[in-house]
């Protein structure tokens, strides 16, 4: 494989594994750059390419530069032979897949990050914010459970077509949640969703990007 590009990011970034997965499915060589938060992204070399200093940031072998994880992932998805499967082959399929990509960021990853911040020491614990974020996350998980429970194998495509970027993006948005927040008691409410999640992260190309998933047994409450 010829080098396709590289992504600048901090380690274990759930926003990046979806891009790595679609690169695998498209047989594109994507590398992760050595990166130190607060150092690499403040260097003149980095800021000359990416003025906002944000990660993830993508630099193509042809000089293309992109920021925002969904834009990066879409570009990689459209750049290889798996594009029709990943992004849909009809107007409706593409819109449905886009719908799930937006859902993943706003309705799933958003409340998950709110729940994670006090658990990794980046924000003081606030019981009211915890309650609101848990309610938002459970609402999203319930929506996914209802959508999948009538026998759907994938979120937005037939079993024959296979998984799409909808599945990969929503699964990536749930990785932090399953590892730190969605514990055994909570998972018991969403058995179909959990089955779909495990099926998605074990799919060829996805599992190599996502790595081994951990599942929290009991969610801890940070000290105030």
CSV table of C-alpha atoms in Angstrom, one decimal:
chain,number,residue,atom,x,y,z
A,1,UNK,CA,0.0,0.0,0.0
A,2,UNK,CA,1.2,3.5,-0.8
A,3,UNK,CA,1.0,5.9,2.2
A,4,UNK,CA,-2.3,7.8,2.2
A,5,UNK,CA,-1.8,10.1,5.1
A,6,UNK,CA,-1.4,10.6,8.8
A,7,UNK,CA,-3.4,11.8,11.7
A,8,UNK,CA,-2.2,13.9,14.5
A,9,UNK,CA,-3.9,13.0,17.8
A,10,UNK,CA,-3.4,12.1,21.4
A,11,UNK,CA,-3.4,8.4,22.3
A,12,UNK,CA,-6.6,6.3,22.6
A,13,UNK,CA,-8.8,9.0,20.9
A,14,UNK,CA,-12.3,7.6,20.2
A,15,UNK,CA,-12.7,10.2,17.6
A,16,UNK,CA,-9.9,8.7,15.6
A,17,UNK,CA,-10.5,5.0,15.6
A,18,UNK,CA,-13.4,5.4,13.1
A,19,UNK,CA,-11.0,6.9,10.6
A,20,UNK,CA,-8.5,4.1,11.2
A,21,UNK,CA,-11.3,1.5,10.6
A,22,UNK,CA,-12.5,3.0,7.3
A,23,UNK,CA,-8.9,3.2,6.2
A,24,UNK,CA,-8.5,-0.5,6.9
A,25,UNK,CA,-11.7,-1.3,4.9
A,26,UNK,CA,-10.5,0.8,2.0
A,27,UNK,CA,-7.0,-0.8,2.2
A,28,UNK,CA,-5.4,2.7,2.7
A,29,UNK,CA,-2.2,3.2,4.7
A,30,UNK,CA,-3.0,5.6,7.5
A,31,UNK,CA,-0.4,6.4,10.2
A,32,UNK,CA,-0.7,8.1,13.5
A,33,UNK,CA,1.8,10.8,14.1
A,34,UNK,CA,3.9,11.1,17.2
A,35,UNK,CA,2.1,13.8,19.2
A,36,UNK,CA,2.3,15.6,22.5
A,37,UNK,CA,-0.7,17.6,23.5
A,38,UNK,CA,0.3,21.2,24.2
A,39,UNK,CA,3.6,20.8,22.5
A,40,UNK,CA,3.1,19.4,19.0
A,41,UNK,CA,-0.1,21.4,18.4
A,42,UNK,CA,1.5,24.6,19.5
A,43,UNK,CA,4.6,24.3,17.3
A,44,UNK,CA,5.0,26.7,14.4
A,45,UNK,CA,5.1,23.7,12.0
A,46,UNK,CA,1.8,22.4,13.2
A,47,UNK,CA,0.0,25.8,13.3
A,48,UNK,CA,1.2,26.6,9.8
A,49,UNK,CA,-0.9,23.6,8.6
A,50,UNK,CA,-3.7,23.7,11.2
A,51,UNK,CA,-4.3,27.2,12.5
A,52,UNK,CA,-6.8,26.2,15.3
A,53,UNK,CA,-4.2,23.9,16.9
A,54,UNK,CA,-6.9,21.2,17.2
A,55,UNK,CA,-6.7,17.4,17.0
A,56,UNK,CA,-7.5,15.2,15.3
A,57,UNK,CA,-5.9,16.7,12.3
A,58,UNK,CA,-5.2,14.9,9.0
A,59,UNK,CA,-2.4,15.5,6.5
A,60,UNK,CA,-2.6,13.6,3.3
A,61,UNK,CA,0.4,12.3,1.4
A,62,UNK,CA,-0.6,14.7,-1.4
A,63,UNK,CA,-0.6,17.7,1.0
A,64,UNK,CA,-4.3,17.7,1.8
A,65,UNK,CA,-5.1,19.0,5.3
A,66,UNK,CA,-8.3,18.5,7.2
A,67,UNK,CA,-9.6,19.0,10.7
A,68,UNK,CA,-12.8,17.6,12.5
A,69,UNK,CA,-13.0,13.9,12.9
A,70,UNK,CA,-16.1,13.3,10.9
A,71,UNK,CA,-14.8,15.2,7.9
A,72,UNK,CA,-11.5,13.3,8.1
A,73,UNK,CA,-13.3,10.0,8.3
A,74,UNK,CA,-15.6,10.8,5.4
A,75,UNK,CA,-12.7,11.8,3.2
A,76,UNK,CA,-10.9,8.5,3.9
A,77,UNK,CA,-14.2,6.6,3.4
A,78,UNK,CA,-14.7,8.2,0.0
A,79,UNK,CA,-11.2,7.5,-1.1
A,80,UNK,CA,-11.3,3.8,-1.7
A,81,UNK,CA,-13.3,0.9,-3.1
A,82,UNK,CA,-15.5,0.4,0.0
A,83,UNK,CA,-17.0,3.9,-0.4
A,84,UNK,CA,-20.5,2.6,-1.6
A,85,UNK,CA,-20.8,0.3,1.4
A,86,UNK,CA,-19.5,2.8,3.9
A,87,UNK,CA,-21.4,5.8,2.7
A,88,UNK,CA,-24.4,4.4,0.9
A,89,UNK,CA,-25.1,4.0,-2.8
A,90,UNK,CA,-28.4,6.0,-3.0
A,91,UNK,CA,-29.5,9.4,-1.9
A,92,UNK,CA,-31.6,8.0,0.9
A,93,UNK,CA,-28.8,5.6,2.2
A,94,UNK,CA,-26.4,8.5,2.3
A,95,UNK,CA,-28.8,10.7,4.3
A,96,UNK,CA,-29.6,7.8,6.7
A,97,UNK,CA,-25.9,7.2,7.3
A,98,UNK,CA,-25.3,10.9,7.8
A,99,UNK,CA,-28.2,11.0,10.3
A,100,UNK,CA,-26.4,8.4,12.5
A,101,UNK,CA,-23.1,10.2,12.2
A,102,UNK,CA,-24.7,13.4,13.6
A,103,UNK,CA,-26.5,11.3,16.3
A,104,UNK,CA,-23.3,9.7,17.4
A,105,UNK,CA,-21.6,13.0,18.1
A,106,UNK,CA,-24.5,15.0,19.6
A,107,UNK,CA,-26.6,12.4,21.3
A,108,UNK,CA,-24.1,9.7,22.3
A,109,UNK,CA,-20.5,11.1,22.6
A,110,UNK,CA,-21.7,14.4,24.0
A,111,UNK,CA,-23.2,13.1,27.2
A,112,UNK,CA,-20.5,10.4,27.5
A,113,UNK,CA,-17.8,13.1,27.6
A,114,UNK,CA,-19.7,15.0,30.2
A,115,UNK,CA,-19.8,11.9,32.4
A,116,UNK,CA,-16.1,11.1,31.7
A,117,UNK,CA,-14.6,14.5,32.5
A,118,UNK,CA,-14.9,14.3,36.3
A,119,UNK,CA,-13.9,10.6,36.2
A,120,UNK,CA,-10.5,11.5,34.6
A,121,UNK,CA,-9.9,14.5,36.9
A,122,UNK,CA,-10.6,17.2,34.3
A,123,UNK,CA,-13.6,18.7,36.0
A,124,UNK,CA,-15.1,18.7,39.5
A,125,UNK,CA,-18.0,16.2,40.0
A,126,UNK,CA,-21.4,17.8,40.0
A,127,UNK,CA,-24.3,15.6,41.0
A,128,UNK,CA,-26.9,17.6,39.0
A,129,UNK,CA,-24.8,17.5,35.8
A,130,UNK,CA,-24.2,13.8,36.4
A,131,UNK,CA,-28.0,13.2,36.5
A,132,UNK,CA,-28.7,15.2,33.4
A,133,UNK,CA,-25.9,13.6,31.4
A,134,UNK,CA,-27.0,10.1,32.5
A,135,UNK,CA,-30.5,10.8,31.5
A,136,UNK,CA,-29.3,12.1,28.1
A,137,UNK,CA,-27.2,9.0,27.6
A,138,UNK,CA,-29.9,6.6,28.6
A,139,UNK,CA,-32.3,8.3,26.2
A,140,UNK,CA,-29.8,7.7,23.4
A,141,UNK,CA,-29.2,4.1,24.3
A,142,UNK,CA,-32.9,3.5,24.5
A,143,UNK,CA,-33.4,5.0,21.0
A,144,UNK,CA,-30.7,2.7,19.6
A,145,UNK,CA,-32.1,-0.4,21.4
A,146,UNK,CA,-35.6,0.3,19.9
A,147,UNK,CA,-34.1,0.8,16.4
A,148,UNK,CA,-32.2,-2.4,16.5
A,149,UNK,CA,-34.5,-4.8,18.3
A,150,UNK,CA,-36.7,-5.8,15.3
A,151,UNK,CA,-33.8,-7.9,14.0
A,152,UNK,CA,-31.6,-5.3,12.3
A,153,UNK,CA,-28.0,-6.5,11.9
A,154,UNK,CA,-26.7,-3.0,11.1
A,155,UNK,CA,-27.9,0.5,11.8
A,156,UNK,CA,-28.5,1.7,8.3
A,157,UNK,CA,-28.1,-1.1,5.8
A,158,UNK,CA,-29.1,-4.6,5.0
A,159,UNK,CA,-27.2,-7.6,6.2
A,160,UNK,CA,-26.2,-8.3,2.6
A,161,UNK,CA,-24.6,-4.8,2.2
A,162,UNK,CA,-22.8,-5.0,5.5
A,163,UNK,CA,-21.8,-2.5,8.1
A,164,UNK,CA,-21.5,1.2,7.1
A,165,UNK,CA,-20.0,4.3,8.5
A,166,UNK,CA,-23.1,4.7,10.6
A,167,UNK,CA,-22.2,1.6,12.6
A,168,UNK,CA,-18.5,2.5,12.8
A,169,UNK,CA,-19.2,6.0,14.0
A,170,UNK,CA,-21.8,5.2,16.6
A,171,UNK,CA,-19.6,2.3,17.9
A,172,UNK,CA,-16.6,4.6,18.2
A,173,UNK,CA,-18.8,7.1,20.2
A,174,UNK,CA,-19.7,4.3,22.6
A,175,UNK,CA,-16.3,2.9,23.3
A,176,UNK,CA,-15.5,5.4,26.2
A,177,UNK,CA,-19.0,4.9,27.5
A,178,UNK,CA,-18.8,1.1,27.7
A,179,UNK,CA,-15.4,1.2,29.3
A,180,UNK,CA,-16.2,3.8,32.0
A,181,UNK,CA,-19.9,4.5,32.4
A,182,UNK,CA,-22.3,1.9,30.9
A,183,UNK,CA,-21.9,-0.7,33.6
A,184,UNK,CA,-23.4,-4.2,34.0
A,185,UNK,CA,-26.7,-2.9,35.5
A,186,UNK,CA,-27.1,-0.3,32.8
A,187,UNK,CA,-26.1,-2.7,30.0
A,188,UNK,CA,-28.9,-5.1,31.1
A,189,UNK,CA,-31.4,-2.6,29.8
A,190,UNK,CA,-30.0,-2.7,26.3
A,191,UNK,CA,-29.1,-6.3,25.3
A,192,UNK,CA,-29.7,-5.9,21.6
A,193,UNK,CA,-27.6,-2.7,21.5
A,194,UNK,CA,-24.8,-4.5,23.3
A,195,UNK,CA,-24.9,-7.4,20.8
A,196,UNK,CA,-24.8,-5.0,17.9
A,197,UNK,CA,-21.9,-3.1,19.5
A,198,UNK,CA,-19.8,-6.3,19.9
A,199,UNK,CA,-20.7,-7.4,16.4
A,200,UNK,CA,-19.5,-4.1,15.0
A,201,UNK,CA,-16.2,-3.9,16.9
A,202,UNK,CA,-15.3,-7.4,15.9
A,203,UNK,CA,-15.9,-6.8,12.2
A,204,UNK,CA,-12.8,-7.3,10.0
A,205,UNK,CA,-11.0,-4.0,9.7
A,206,UNK,CA,-12.8,-2.4,12.6
A,207,UNK,CA,-11.3,-4.7,15.3
A,208,UNK,CA,-7.8,-3.9,14.2
A,209,UNK,CA,-8.5,-0.2,14.6
A,210,UNK,CA,-10.6,-0.3,17.8
A,211,UNK,CA,-8.4,-2.8,19.7
A,212,UNK,CA,-9.6,-4.7,22.7
A,213,UNK,CA,-12.7,-3.2,24.3
A,214,UNK,CA,-13.1,-3.2,28.1
A,215,UNK,CA,-16.5,-3.1,29.8
A,216,UNK,CA,-16.9,-1.5,33.2
A,217,UNK,CA,-18.5,-3.7,35.8
A,218,UNK,CA,-19.7,-1.0,38.2
A,219,UNK,CA,-19.7,2.7,37.5
A,220,UNK,CA,-17.9,4.7,40.1
A,221,UNK,CA,-18.9,8.1,41.4
A,222,UNK,CA,-16.0,10.5,41.6
A,223,UNK,CA,-15.4,12.2,45.0
A,224,UNK,CA,-16.7,15.7,45.3
